[in-house]
Every structure is written in C-alpha cells, then in structure tokens.
Coordinates of C-alpha atoms in Angstrom, one line a residue:
M1 CA 13.7 17.3 -21.3
L2 CA 16.1 17.6 -18.5
E3 CA 19.8 16.8 -17.8
V4 CA 21.3 16.8 -14.4
N5 CA 24.5 16.9 -14.0
N6 CA 27.0 16.4 -10.6
L7 CA 24.8 17.4 -9.0
V8 CA 24.8 17.4 -4.8
T9 CA 23.5 18.2 -1.9
R10 CA 23.9 18.2 1.8
F11 CA 22.8 18.4 5.5
P12 CA 25.0 19.6 8.0
G13 CA 27.0 16.1 9.0
L14 CA 25.1 14.8 5.5
T15 CA 26.0 14.0 2.1
A16 CA 22.6 13.7 0.5
V17 CA 23.1 13.8 -2.6
D18 CA 26.7 12.7 -3.8
D19 CA 27.8 13.6 -7.4
V20 CA 24.5 12.4 -9.3
S21 CA 24.4 12.8 -13.1
F22 CA 21.0 11.4 -15.1
R23 CA 18.6 12.8 -18.3
V24 CA 14.9 12.1 -18.9
N25 CA 14.4 13.0 -22.3
A26 CA 11.2 14.9 -23.7
G27 CA 8.1 12.4 -23.4
E28 CA 10.0 10.0 -22.0
T29 CA 9.1 8.3 -18.3
V30 CA 12.6 7.1 -16.4
A31 CA 12.1 6.2 -12.5
L32 CA 14.8 7.4 -9.9
V33 CA 14.8 3.8 -7.5
G34 CA 16.5 3.3 -4.0
E35 CA 14.7 2.7 -0.6
S36 CA 14.2 5.3 1.8
G37 CA 16.6 7.7 2.4
S38 CA 18.9 6.9 -0.8
G39 CA 18.4 10.8 -1.3
K40 CA 15.6 10.4 -4.0
S41 CA 13.0 12.9 -2.8
V42 CA 15.9 14.9 -2.4
T43 CA 16.9 15.0 -5.4
A44 CA 13.4 15.7 -6.6
M45 CA 13.5 18.5 -4.8
S46 CA 17.2 20.0 -5.5
V47 CA 15.8 20.0 -9.6
L48 CA 13.2 22.4 -7.9
N49 CA 15.8 24.3 -6.3
M50 CA 13.0 24.2 -3.4
V51 CA 15.8 21.9 -0.7
R52 CA 15.0 23.5 2.6
R53 CA 17.7 24.9 5.2
P54 CA 19.4 24.4 6.7
G55 CA 20.3 21.8 3.2
R56 CA 21.5 23.9 0.5
V57 CA 22.2 22.4 -3.5
E58 CA 26.0 23.3 -2.9
G59 CA 27.9 21.7 -6.9
G60 CA 26.0 21.0 -9.9
Q61 CA 23.3 22.0 -13.3
V62 CA 20.1 21.1 -13.4
L63 CA 19.2 22.1 -16.7
F64 CA 16.0 22.3 -17.8
Q65 CA 15.0 23.2 -21.9
G66 CA 18.7 23.8 -21.6
R67 CA 18.6 26.1 -18.5
D68 CA 20.4 26.0 -15.2
L69 CA 17.4 26.2 -12.8
L70 CA 20.2 26.1 -10.2
G71 CA 21.3 29.9 -11.9
L72 CA 18.0 31.4 -11.8
S73 CA 16.6 34.4 -9.0
E74 CA 13.4 33.0 -7.1
E75 CA 10.8 35.0 -9.4
E76 CA 11.7 32.5 -12.3
L77 CA 11.5 29.7 -10.7
R78 CA 7.9 30.1 -9.5
K79 CA 7.7 31.2 -13.2
V80 CA 9.1 27.2 -13.7
R81 CA 7.4 25.2 -10.4
G82 CA 4.1 24.4 -11.3
G83 CA 4.1 25.8 -15.0
R84 CA 6.5 24.0 -17.2
I85 CA 7.4 21.5 -14.1
G86 CA 4.4 19.9 -12.3
M87 CA 5.1 17.5 -9.2
I88 CA 2.9 14.9 -8.1
F89 CA 3.7 14.4 -3.8
Q90 CA 3.1 10.9 -2.1
D91 CA 0.7 12.0 -0.1
P92 CA -2.1 13.8 -0.9
M93 CA -3.9 14.6 1.2
S94 CA -1.2 16.3 3.2
S95 CA -0.7 18.2 0.1
L96 CA -4.5 20.1 -0.6
N97 CA -5.8 22.7 2.0
P98 CA -7.9 20.7 3.6
V99 CA -10.5 23.9 4.2
M100 CA -10.1 24.7 0.1
R101 CA -12.8 23.3 -2.5
I102 CA -11.3 22.2 -5.1
R103 CA -11.8 24.2 -7.8
E104 CA -10.1 27.3 -5.6
Q105 CA -7.3 24.7 -5.1
I106 CA -6.8 24.1 -9.2
V107 CA -7.7 27.1 -9.9
E108 CA -4.8 29.4 -7.9
G109 CA -2.2 27.7 -10.0
I110 CA -3.4 28.4 -13.3
R111 CA -1.4 31.7 -15.0
G112 CA -2.1 33.8 -17.4
M113 CA -6.3 33.0 -18.4
S114 CA -9.4 34.6 -17.2
P115 CA -11.4 33.2 -14.4
R116 CA -13.9 31.1 -16.1
A117 CA -11.2 30.3 -18.8
A118 CA -8.8 28.3 -15.7
G119 CA -12.5 27.1 -14.3
D120 CA -12.4 25.7 -17.3
R121 CA -9.1 23.7 -17.6
A122 CA -10.0 22.5 -14.6
V123 CA -13.0 20.3 -15.6
E124 CA -10.8 19.5 -18.4
V125 CA -8.0 18.7 -16.3
M126 CA -10.7 16.3 -14.1
T127 CA -12.0 15.1 -16.8
R128 CA -9.2 13.9 -18.0
V129 CA -7.8 12.0 -15.2
G130 CA -10.7 10.0 -14.7
V131 CA -12.5 11.8 -12.1
P132 CA -16.5 11.2 -12.8
D133 CA -18.6 13.8 -12.6
P134 CA -15.9 16.7 -12.7
E135 CA -18.3 19.8 -12.5
A136 CA -19.9 18.6 -9.1
R137 CA -16.1 17.3 -7.6
L138 CA -15.0 20.3 -8.0
G139 CA -17.0 21.9 -4.7
D140 CA -15.7 19.3 -2.7
Y141 CA -13.3 19.5 -0.5
P142 CA -10.2 17.1 -0.1
H143 CA -11.6 14.8 3.0
S144 CA -14.9 13.8 0.5
F145 CA -12.6 12.2 -1.8
S146 CA -10.7 8.5 -1.6
G147 CA -7.2 8.2 -2.0
G148 CA -7.2 6.7 -5.1
M149 CA -9.2 10.0 -6.0
R150 CA -7.3 12.9 -4.5
Q151 CA -4.7 11.8 -6.4
R152 CA -6.1 11.7 -9.4
V153 CA -6.7 15.6 -7.7
M154 CA -3.0 16.1 -7.4
I155 CA -2.0 14.5 -11.0
A156 CA -5.1 17.2 -11.9
M157 CA -3.3 20.0 -10.5
A158 CA -0.2 19.1 -12.4
L159 CA -1.6 18.8 -15.5
A160 CA -3.1 21.8 -15.3
N161 CA -0.7 24.1 -17.3
R162 CA 0.2 21.5 -19.6
P163 CA 3.7 21.1 -18.2
D164 CA 6.6 19.4 -19.9
L165 CA 7.4 17.7 -16.9
I166 CA 6.0 15.8 -14.3
I167 CA 7.5 14.9 -11.3
A168 CA 6.1 11.9 -9.6
D169 CA 7.6 11.8 -5.9
E170 CA 5.9 8.2 -4.9
P171 CA 2.8 9.0 -6.4
T172 CA 1.7 4.8 -5.9
T173 CA 3.1 4.4 -2.1
A174 CA 0.2 4.6 -0.3
L175 CA -2.6 3.3 -2.8
D176 CA -4.8 -0.3 -2.9
V177 CA -3.0 -2.2 -6.0
T178 CA -6.0 -2.0 -7.5
V179 CA -5.7 2.3 -7.3
Q180 CA -2.1 1.9 -8.0
A181 CA -2.7 0.2 -11.2
Q182 CA -5.4 2.9 -12.3
I183 CA -2.9 6.1 -11.2
L184 CA 0.5 3.7 -13.3
D185 CA -2.4 3.2 -16.0
L186 CA -3.4 7.3 -15.8
L187 CA 0.9 8.7 -16.0
A188 CA 1.1 6.3 -19.1
E189 CA -1.8 7.7 -21.3
L190 CA -0.7 11.4 -20.6
N191 CA 3.0 10.4 -21.7
R192 CA 1.2 8.4 -24.4
D193 CA -1.1 11.1 -25.3
L194 CA -0.1 14.2 -24.2
G195 CA 4.3 13.6 -24.6
T196 CA 4.5 14.9 -21.2
A197 CA 8.0 13.6 -19.4
V198 CA 7.8 12.1 -16.2
L199 CA 10.7 11.1 -14.2
L200 CA 9.2 8.7 -11.4
I201 CA 10.6 8.5 -7.4
T202 CA 10.3 5.1 -6.3
H203 CA 10.8 2.2 -4.5
N204 CA 9.6 -0.6 -6.1
L205 CA 11.3 -2.4 -9.4
G206 CA 7.5 -3.8 -10.6
V207 CA 5.7 -0.1 -11.2
V208 CA 9.3 0.3 -12.6
A209 CA 9.2 -2.7 -14.8
R210 CA 5.2 -1.2 -15.9
L211 CA 6.2 1.6 -16.5
C212 CA 8.5 3.2 -17.0
S213 CA 12.2 3.4 -20.5
R214 CA 14.9 4.0 -18.6
A215 CA 15.4 3.8 -15.1
A216 CA 18.6 5.1 -12.3
V217 CA 19.3 3.1 -9.1
M218 CA 20.4 5.3 -5.6
Y219 CA 21.7 4.1 -2.8
R220 CA 23.3 6.1 0.2
G221 CA 23.1 10.0 -1.6
R222 CA 25.0 8.2 -5.0
L223 CA 23.7 6.4 -8.2
V224 CA 25.0 2.9 -8.8
E225 CA 23.9 2.2 -11.8
Q226 CA 21.1 2.8 -14.4
G227 CA 20.3 2.3 -18.3
P228 CA 16.9 0.6 -20.0
V229 CA 14.1 -1.4 -18.1
D230 CA 14.6 -4.0 -20.6
R231 CA 18.6 -4.8 -19.7
L232 CA 18.9 -3.3 -15.7
F233 CA 16.0 -6.3 -15.1
A234 CA 17.4 -9.0 -17.4
E235 CA 21.0 -8.4 -15.8
P236 CA 21.8 -6.3 -13.2
G237 CA 24.9 -5.0 -12.6
H238 CA 25.4 -4.1 -9.2
D239 CA 24.8 -6.1 -6.3
Y240 CA 22.8 -3.4 -5.0
T241 CA 20.8 -3.8 -7.7
K242 CA 20.2 -7.8 -7.4
A243 CA 19.3 -7.2 -4.1
L244 CA 16.2 -4.8 -5.1
L245 CA 15.1 -6.8 -7.4
A246 CA 15.5 -9.9 -5.2
A247 CA 12.9 -8.2 -2.2
V248 CA 10.4 -7.7 -5.3
P249 CA 7.8 -10.3 -3.6
R250 CA 6.1 -12.7 -6.9
L251 CA 3.1 -14.0 -8.0
S252 CA 5.1 -17.6 -8.8
G253 CA 7.8 -19.5 -7.5
P254 CA 8.9 -21.8 -5.7
R255 CA 8.6 -21.0 -1.3
E256 CA 9.7 -22.3 2.3
L257 CA 6.8 -22.9 4.2
P258 CA 6.9 -25.0 7.3
P259 CA 3.3 -27.4 7.5
P260 CA 1.0 -26.5 9.8
G261 CA -0.5 -28.2 12.7
E262 CA -3.8 -30.5 13.4
G263 CA -7.2 -28.7 14.4
V264 CA -8.3 -24.8 15.2
L265 CA -6.2 -23.0 16.8
L266 CA -9.1 -19.6 15.7
E267 CA -12.4 -19.6 14.3
T268 CA -14.7 -16.6 13.6
R269 CA -18.5 -18.1 12.9
R270 CA -20.8 -15.9 10.8
V271 CA -18.6 -12.7 13.1
S272 CA -20.4 -9.6 11.6
R273 CA -19.6 -5.5 12.9
H274 CA -21.2 -3.2 13.2
F275 CA -21.4 0.3 13.7
T276 CA -24.2 3.1 13.9
S277 CA -23.0 6.2 12.1
R278 CA -25.2 10.1 13.4
R279 CA -26.3 11.8 10.1
P280 CA -24.9 15.1 10.0
F281 CA -28.1 17.6 9.5
G282 CA -30.3 15.6 11.4
R283 CA -30.8 12.8 14.2
K284 CA -31.4 9.3 11.9
T285 CA -28.7 7.6 12.1
A286 CA -27.3 4.3 9.4
T287 CA -25.6 1.2 9.9
I288 CA -22.2 0.4 8.4
R289 CA -21.6 -2.8 8.2
S290 CA -18.2 -2.9 7.8
V291 CA -17.7 -7.0 8.7
D292 CA -20.5 -9.0 7.7
D293 CA -21.0 -12.9 8.2
V294 CA -17.9 -14.0 8.5
S295 CA -16.5 -17.6 8.6
L296 CA -12.7 -18.4 9.4
T297 CA -10.8 -20.8 11.2
V298 CA -6.2 -20.6 11.4
A299 CA -4.9 -23.5 12.8
P300 CA -1.9 -23.8 15.2
G301 CA 1.3 -23.2 12.5
E302 CA 0.0 -22.5 9.7
T303 CA -0.7 -18.1 8.1
L304 CA -3.6 -17.1 6.4
G305 CA -3.4 -14.0 4.3
L306 CA -6.1 -12.0 4.7
V307 CA -6.2 -9.4 1.2
G308 CA -8.5 -7.0 0.3
E309 CA -8.7 -3.3 -0.7
S310 CA -8.4 0.1 2.0
G311 CA -12.2 -0.3 3.8
C312 CA -13.2 -3.8 3.1
G313 CA -13.1 -4.5 7.3
K314 CA -9.8 -6.2 6.6
S315 CA -8.5 -4.5 9.9
T316 CA -11.7 -4.4 11.8
L317 CA -12.0 -7.5 11.2
G318 CA -8.5 -8.4 13.2
K319 CA -8.9 -5.9 15.8
V320 CA -12.4 -7.8 17.0
I321 CA -10.6 -11.7 17.1
L322 CA -8.4 -9.4 20.0
G323 CA -11.2 -7.5 21.3
I324 CA -10.8 -4.0 21.0
H325 CA -14.4 -4.0 18.7
R326 CA -16.8 -6.4 20.8
P327 CA -18.9 -8.4 17.5
T328 CA -22.6 -7.2 16.9
S329 CA -23.1 -11.0 16.1
G330 CA -21.3 -14.3 16.0
H331 CA -18.5 -15.8 18.1
V332 CA -14.9 -16.0 18.7
V333 CA -12.7 -19.0 19.0
A334 CA -9.4 -18.5 20.2
G335 CA -7.4 -21.4 21.6
G336 CA -11.7 -23.5 22.2
V337 CA -12.2 -20.7 24.6
E338 CA -15.3 -18.3 23.5
L339 CA -14.0 -14.3 23.6
T340 CA -16.3 -12.6 26.0
P341 CA -15.4 -10.5 28.9
R342 CA -14.9 -13.0 31.1
S343 CA -12.6 -14.8 29.1
L344 CA -10.7 -11.5 27.3
R345 CA -7.7 -11.6 29.3
G346 CA -6.6 -14.6 28.5
I347 CA -7.0 -14.4 25.2
R348 CA -4.6 -11.7 24.6
R349 CA -1.9 -13.7 25.2
D350 CA -3.0 -16.4 23.1
V351 CA -2.9 -13.9 20.0
Q352 CA -1.7 -10.7 20.2
M353 CA -1.4 -7.9 17.1
V354 CA 1.8 -6.4 15.7
F355 CA 0.6 -2.3 13.3
Q356 CA 1.0 -0.3 10.5
D357 CA 3.1 1.7 11.9
P358 CA 5.2 1.3 14.6
Y359 CA 6.1 4.7 15.1
S360 CA 2.6 5.8 16.2
S361 CA 2.1 2.1 18.1
L362 CA 5.2 2.8 20.5
N363 CA 5.7 5.1 23.5
P364 CA 8.1 7.6 21.9
R365 CA 9.4 8.6 26.0
M366 CA 9.9 4.9 27.0
T367 CA 13.3 3.1 26.2
I368 CA 13.1 0.1 24.1
G369 CA 13.9 -1.5 26.8
A370 CA 11.1 0.3 29.1
L371 CA 8.0 -0.9 26.6
L372 CA 9.2 -4.7 26.7
R373 CA 9.5 -4.7 30.7
E374 CA 6.1 -3.2 30.3
T375 CA 5.1 -5.2 28.9
L376 CA 6.4 -8.4 30.9
E377 CA 5.2 -6.1 34.4
V378 CA 1.4 -6.0 32.9
N379 CA 1.4 -9.7 32.2
G380 CA 2.6 -11.3 34.8
H381 CA 5.9 -12.7 34.4
T382 CA 7.9 -13.4 37.1
G383 CA 10.9 -14.5 35.6
D384 CA 13.8 -12.1 35.4
R385 CA 12.8 -9.0 33.5
D386 CA 16.3 -8.0 32.0
A387 CA 16.6 -11.3 31.0
R388 CA 14.0 -11.8 29.1
V389 CA 13.9 -8.1 26.9
A390 CA 17.4 -9.8 25.3
E391 CA 15.8 -12.4 24.7
L392 CA 13.3 -10.6 22.7
L393 CA 16.2 -8.9 21.0
E394 CA 18.0 -11.6 19.7
L395 CA 14.7 -13.3 18.8
V396 CA 14.0 -10.3 16.2
G397 CA 17.5 -9.5 14.6
L398 CA 18.9 -7.0 17.1
E399 CA 21.1 -6.4 19.5
V400 CA 20.8 -6.3 23.5
A401 CA 22.9 -2.8 23.2
M402 CA 19.7 -1.7 21.9
A403 CA 17.4 -1.4 25.2
G404 CA 18.4 1.9 26.3
R405 CA 17.2 3.8 22.7
Y406 CA 14.0 5.3 22.2
P407 CA 11.9 4.2 19.1
H408 CA 12.8 7.9 16.7
E409 CA 16.1 6.6 16.9
F410 CA 15.7 3.4 15.2
S411 CA 14.7 3.6 11.5
G412 CA 11.2 1.8 10.0
G413 CA 12.4 -1.8 9.9
Q414 CA 13.5 -1.9 13.3
R415 CA 10.9 0.2 14.5
Q416 CA 8.7 -3.0 13.1
R417 CA 10.8 -5.7 14.0
I418 CA 10.6 -4.1 18.4
A419 CA 6.8 -3.9 17.8
I420 CA 6.6 -8.1 17.1
A421 CA 9.7 -8.2 20.1
R422 CA 7.0 -6.7 21.9
A423 CA 3.7 -8.6 20.7
L424 CA 6.5 -12.1 21.0
A425 CA 6.7 -11.1 25.4
V426 CA 3.6 -12.6 26.3
E427 CA 4.0 -16.1 24.7
P428 CA 1.1 -15.9 22.0
R429 CA 0.3 -18.6 19.6
L430 CA -1.3 -16.5 17.2
I431 CA 0.1 -12.7 16.1
V432 CA -2.1 -10.8 13.6
C433 CA -0.6 -9.0 11.4
D434 CA -2.5 -5.5 10.3
E435 CA -0.9 -4.3 7.4
A436 CA 2.7 -4.9 9.4
I437 CA 4.9 -4.5 5.7
S438 CA 2.9 -2.3 4.1
A439 CA 4.6 1.2 4.6
L440 CA 8.0 -0.4 3.9
D441 CA 9.7 -0.6 1.6
V442 CA 10.6 -3.9 -0.5
S443 CA 14.0 -5.0 0.8
L444 CA 12.3 -4.0 4.0
Q445 CA 9.2 -6.0 3.3
A446 CA 11.8 -9.2 2.2
Q447 CA 13.6 -8.9 5.6
I448 CA 10.0 -8.9 7.9
V449 CA 8.9 -11.5 6.3
A450 CA 11.3 -13.7 5.9
L451 CA 11.7 -12.8 9.9
L452 CA 8.0 -13.9 10.7
G453 CA 8.4 -17.4 8.6
D454 CA 11.7 -18.5 10.8
L455 CA 10.1 -17.2 14.4
Q456 CA 7.1 -19.4 12.4
R457 CA 9.6 -22.4 11.9
R458 CA 11.0 -21.8 15.8
L459 CA 7.9 -20.7 17.8
G460 CA 5.8 -22.6 15.9
L461 CA 3.3 -19.3 15.3
A462 CA 0.5 -19.4 13.8
Y463 CA -0.8 -15.8 11.5
L464 CA -3.9 -13.9 10.0
F465 CA -2.0 -12.1 7.9
I466 CA -3.6 -9.3 6.3
A467 CA -2.3 -6.8 3.8
H468 CA -3.8 -5.5 0.1
D469 CA -0.8 -6.8 -2.0
L470 CA -1.4 -10.3 -3.2
A471 CA 2.5 -11.3 -4.0
A472 CA 3.1 -10.4 -0.3
V473 CA 0.3 -12.1 1.1
R474 CA 1.8 -15.1 -1.1
R475 CA 4.8 -14.7 0.0
I476 CA 4.3 -16.2 3.3
S477 CA 0.7 -17.4 3.4
H478 CA -0.5 -21.8 3.5
R479 CA -4.1 -20.3 2.5
I480 CA -5.7 -16.6 1.2
A481 CA -9.1 -15.4 2.2
V482 CA -10.4 -12.5 -0.7
M483 CA -12.6 -10.1 1.5
Y484 CA -14.8 -7.2 -0.2
L485 CA -16.6 -5.2 1.1
G486 CA -17.0 -6.3 4.7
Q487 CA -17.5 -10.2 3.0
I488 CA -14.9 -13.1 2.6
V489 CA -15.3 -14.0 -1.6
E490 CA -12.8 -16.4 -2.2
I491 CA -10.7 -18.4 -0.1
G492 CA -8.3 -21.9 -0.3
P493 CA -4.6 -22.4 -0.8
A494 CA -2.3 -19.2 -1.4
D495 CA -1.2 -20.9 -4.4
E496 CA -4.7 -22.1 -6.3
V497 CA -5.6 -19.2 -5.7
T498 CA -2.9 -16.2 -6.9
G499 CA -2.2 -19.0 -9.5
A500 CA -6.4 -20.3 -11.4
P501 CA -8.5 -17.5 -8.9
L502 CA -12.5 -18.5 -9.5
H503 CA -13.8 -15.0 -8.1
P504 CA -13.4 -11.6 -11.0
Y505 CA -12.0 -9.8 -7.9
T506 CA -9.7 -11.6 -6.9
A507 CA -8.2 -12.1 -10.3
A508 CA -8.3 -7.5 -10.6
L509 CA -6.6 -7.6 -7.4
L510 CA -3.7 -10.4 -8.4
S511 CA -3.3 -8.2 -12.2
A512 CA -2.8 -4.9 -10.3
V513 CA 0.2 -6.4 -8.9
P514 CA 3.3 -5.6 -11.5
E515 CA 5.6 -8.0 -11.8
P516 CA 9.0 -7.4 -12.2
D517 CA 9.7 -8.6 -15.5
P518 CA 9.3 -5.7 -18.2
A519 CA 8.6 -7.8 -20.8
L520 CA 5.7 -9.6 -19.2
E521 CA 4.4 -5.9 -18.3
R522 CA 4.1 -5.7 -21.7
V523 CA 1.9 -8.4 -22.4
R524 CA 0.5 -9.2 -18.9
E525 CA -4.1 -9.4 -19.5
R526 CA -5.4 -6.9 -17.2
V527 CA -9.0 -6.1 -15.1
T528 CA -9.5 -3.1 -14.6
L529 CA -11.7 -2.0 -12.0
T530 CA -14.5 0.9 -12.8
G531 CA -14.9 2.8 -9.7
D532 CA -14.4 3.1 -6.1
V533 CA -15.8 0.4 -3.9
P534 CA -19.3 1.0 -2.2
S535 CA -20.1 2.1 0.8
P536 CA -20.5 0.0 3.3
L537 CA -23.1 2.3 4.4
D538 CA -25.2 1.0 1.4
P539 CA -24.1 -2.2 0.1
P540 CA -25.5 -2.5 -3.1
P541 CA -28.1 -5.5 -3.3
G542 CA -27.7 -9.5 -4.3
C543 CA -24.3 -9.4 -5.2
R544 CA -21.4 -6.7 -3.9
F545 CA -19.1 -6.6 -6.6
H546 CA -22.1 -6.7 -9.3
G547 CA -21.2 -2.8 -10.4
R548 CA -17.6 -3.6 -10.5
C549 CA -17.6 -7.1 -12.1
P550 CA -16.1 -7.6 -15.1
I551 CA -17.8 -10.2 -16.5
G552 CA -21.5 -8.8 -14.3
P553 CA -24.3 -7.8 -15.7
A554 CA -22.5 -4.2 -16.9
V555 CA -20.8 -6.4 -19.4
R556 CA -22.9 -9.3 -19.8
P557 CA -27.3 -7.4 -18.7
E558 CA -28.5 -11.5 -18.7
R559 CA -26.5 -12.1 -15.4
T560 CA -29.1 -10.7 -13.2
V561 CA -29.4 -13.4 -10.6
C562 CA -25.9 -10.4 -9.9
A563 CA -27.8 -7.7 -8.9
T564 CA -30.5 -9.3 -7.4
D565 CA -29.7 -12.5 -4.9
A566 CA -26.7 -12.5 -2.7
P567 CA -23.9 -15.5 -4.2
P568 CA -23.4 -18.1 -0.6
L569 CA -19.4 -19.2 -0.6
A570 CA -19.7 -22.3 -1.7
E571 CA -17.3 -24.8 -1.8
I572 CA -16.1 -25.5 -5.2
G573 CA -13.1 -27.8 -5.2
P574 CA -11.5 -29.3 -1.9
G575 CA -10.6 -26.1 0.3
R576 CA -11.6 -23.7 -1.8
H577 CA -15.0 -21.6 -1.3
V578 CA -16.6 -18.8 -3.7
A579 CA -18.9 -16.0 -3.3
C580 CA -19.6 -15.8 -7.1
H581 CA -23.2 -17.1 -9.0
F582 CA -20.2 -18.3 -12.4
A583 CA -17.3 -19.6 -9.9
A584 CA -18.5 -22.9 -11.1
E585 CA -18.5 -21.7 -14.9
R586 CA -14.7 -20.4 -14.3
A587 CA -13.4 -23.0 -12.7
R588 CA -14.1 -25.5 -15.7
A589 CA -12.8 -22.5 -17.6
I590 CA -9.5 -22.8 -16.0
L591 CA -9.7 -26.8 -16.2
R592 CA -9.8 -26.6 -19.9
E593 CA -7.2 -24.3 -20.0
V594 CA -4.8 -26.5 -18.0
S595 CA -5.4 -29.3 -19.9
A596 CA -5.1 -27.6 -22.7

C-alpha cells in the first residue's frame, strides 16, 4: 500500500527526517514510534508532501500503490489527500472549523457525489464511528462535542471517501484512557472490517501493543529499529527502544516508595464546589455540581493519587484546596489550620501547585531566574535570592547557568522541572500536581515521576497527584482515590485498588490502560464504557454511574436500587472505601478468586 524509501526532509540547519524507509501493507496497522521531536509527524507530512516552507523534502521516494507521491503535481496530490489517503490529526478542535456545522465539514470533502448522496454518506460514516443520533449531531458545531466525540468526527471525515490508507497522528494523546480505548477499538474495527491500512504515529508503546502488527522506532530523525511488535517487545535490539519500554507505566510490578508519616497534613471535610451557569436564552440559572461532598486526607510524606475522566472535578478540587476557589460547603484543613480568607496566605506557603501546561503558567517575558526570584520576593525570602535560585535549579536537575534563559528555550520536560522548582521555592509541605505529566512523552513522564519521588525522599514532601491514567498514578502513589462526576467512588492502597478494583468504574479505567505487552493485550478482558459522562448540570439520580455501569440496571434490570438510591462511600475493608451497592458482593468474588 505504502512504501517509503530513503526519505530526507530538511529545515534550515536541521535534518528532521534522515534516510527513513518503511512500508505499510494492505490491511495492516503499522506504528511509527518515538518521542516528541523525533521526526514522526514530519515524516507523515512528508508522505503527503505537505511540509511547509522553509522545510522541504530533499530526497527519497514515497510510493503509494506504486505511484511516487513526491513526483505528482499539486492538483494530482489533492485527489490523493483525503481521497485515497485520510488523515487524523492530534487535536481535533484545532482541525475542525468552529463556525461550520459538522455536516458541512464532512460533505465539502466528499468527492464525486451529488449533495444528497454526500449527505447520506455523512450519516453513514458518523454511524460507523459510533456517534449517537448521527442525523441530529450533524447539525451541531464542534464545540458541542466532547473530546472523544470530536476525535470520532475527525475519523468520520477521514473515512468519508473510503480511503485505502489512514494516517493517524497521535489520535489519542490528549484523551482520557477510557476514550482512548474507544478510539483504539474503533481503529481496530475499521482495519478489520473495511481492510483500511493504518499508519499510527504515537509515543505510547502500550497503544502499539494493543493495535499494531509491526512498528518502526524513530529517534532524532532516523529509524533505529523496526519489526513485528511481538519481537520488538520481547527482544528489543536498540537501547532507545529498551528505554521507551522501561518508561511505560504498568499496572503491576514492584515499586519503591518512602513510607508516609503519621498524622494528617491535609483534610477535606465534605467539600462541595458548585458553580452557577446562566442559560443562554433566558434568565434562569443552573447549578453545576463540579465537586460534591468530597472527604479526603493526606498524611505527611504521602502521595494520594486522584484519578477520573476529564470533567469529573479533579482540578476543581485541587483549586479549592489551594483557595483559588472557595468551597460552596465543607471545610479544608491544612496543617491543622482551616482554609479561610484570613489564613489563605499562610496555607499557600504550605500547599503549592504544579499545573498541566508549564508553558502557559510561566511568564514568557521573564527569565527562569527572574521567575524564581519573584516567587521568593513575594513570599518574603530574606536570604541570598540568587543562591536560593541556584539551589532550586540544582534540586530539580537543571544547571545553574540556565537561569538566564527564557521558557521557550527549554523542552517540555525541562519546563515542568522549572514549574516544580517554583513550587518548591517557598518550602511547601504538600504539592498539588494537576495533570503534571499528562502532556509529556512516556520517557519524560518517567523522569518527572522519578524526580517527584526523589524530592519526596529528600524533603519529606506530600503530593496530591491528579491524573487520568491509573498506571501512571500507581507508579508514584501510596493510595488512590477514584472520582466520578464530582464524587469519590473508591479509595484505598494503590496496589489494592489497581490489583482488585471493587467499583465497576475503577475496573473500567484499569481495563482501558494499554499494557506494553502484545500477548497480554490480545487476551485481556475489556470493560467497555458506552456514552459520555453525564452533565454536572443535571446529574442522574441514584448512583451517578448507573447509566454506564457494566453491572448496573442497564445489564441487570432487577438492580433498580442503583437508579434510585445514591450509595454511600462505605468501608469494605481496612483502608478500602467504595460507593457501590454491590461492592461487598464484588469483594467476596475477588476473595474467592484469590483463594482459588
């Protein structure tokens, strides 16, 4: 289907793709794997001859069904792009026109059909990718869709002309693990049922193990290894491939964590945070229950992982703890002091935050040294500030000479280290890490997690570690709390929660995490969630998960209690709390399985 031979793409002063060769057979799914900056996306753009100036393809062949795409005119290429080769981009929101309805965006790319037939095809592809009520949703704008549904729309657009090959450029990187699992299953289904070949570009080897038959590993513009995924995972030949595999977080295996201290450093007591939303056409208001009756504790030197899908209220809870949002009800106590407007300044010295995107939280017009000195000045540091800046940079593994650089001169992982250094400047006792590794490659994730663990051992820090990937959270956490639609549904020791989940939502999150083991991925049991998370504007009665629950009334009609009565967060065992009417039943089943 596709054969790339000795491809070379250059930008001024940089060879982004250097003598790259690989192939994709008909009906095959092949992965192009590597970290950010390795040249994967430039390779994909080179295949379609879409590299923008000053970059240009300087050599090689791209044979698609025997024709060299690099030798075609622009008019001939337009017939191939979107027609015979479909493209799925990483960020669907930036690839979809925000002022055009979805129907118009799909129909305008369909070729050789009457408007009516093109409209029918749009319904067909939207149905194919699993968008509910496709005829109605075609009339919506992109902002009306969730992230996972927008990615499905992008796939529908790529399928509209029934291409022979789809190039998927990091199609799941920005998605929750549950939505990621749905998209991967969809790509596998298209490959199986329609025979569509797929070139998948990713940095996640767990995704490769689940979906692909062959993989090519890219490093600094060159392919360093390629072959069948079974061999690549079992016997990696290149050190870079071995490092990538070692960096992928796993749901099992030994961990080395410092023991937590005694007592309670942070406590939230039945904390709720509601927002008021004005309806667009009228004066009526609605209440968004972002955080609803949440009680948690964090001990000194402990890491509590907080996981859940986007929109469940994790980040809002973190901001309530820092006093960025005032709780609608309930109490936050840090270091024995209750959070109030008067105590806020003192508590913020003890509790700091590291945000998901360090680039947007660092002032681009200030050097790193100036950013850190400003933090020290605002918080009344009276010692030698330059010496403290040097100490902070060394603490997070950066060179002192870097203090004169600006944020844009650093890589993503280095910027996250700078954000951690700024949080450490006031010597806090607890750091709230809000999706601090979600936007990073797996190798950078491993570096940041290792850094946080080292700082915890050296400084006795405690963390509230917010993320949506249970495997990544398990790597660093002593305990894990699982959040769904504003409420905690399960909490307990990390190994117990990931090894024997008692809430069906936790089980679904775990089954959605791809493991870097092709043999295991082929036989793993999947818990597939259907639909999107309900709106916090109008949460369902009873258990908020019952409409999507694989053991709830949708599957077991006799379990009407799930739809009428909200389950309390009850203690099932030492340190294990679960909000499920049938958790005790699941606990007994797990114990029987372990005993057997």
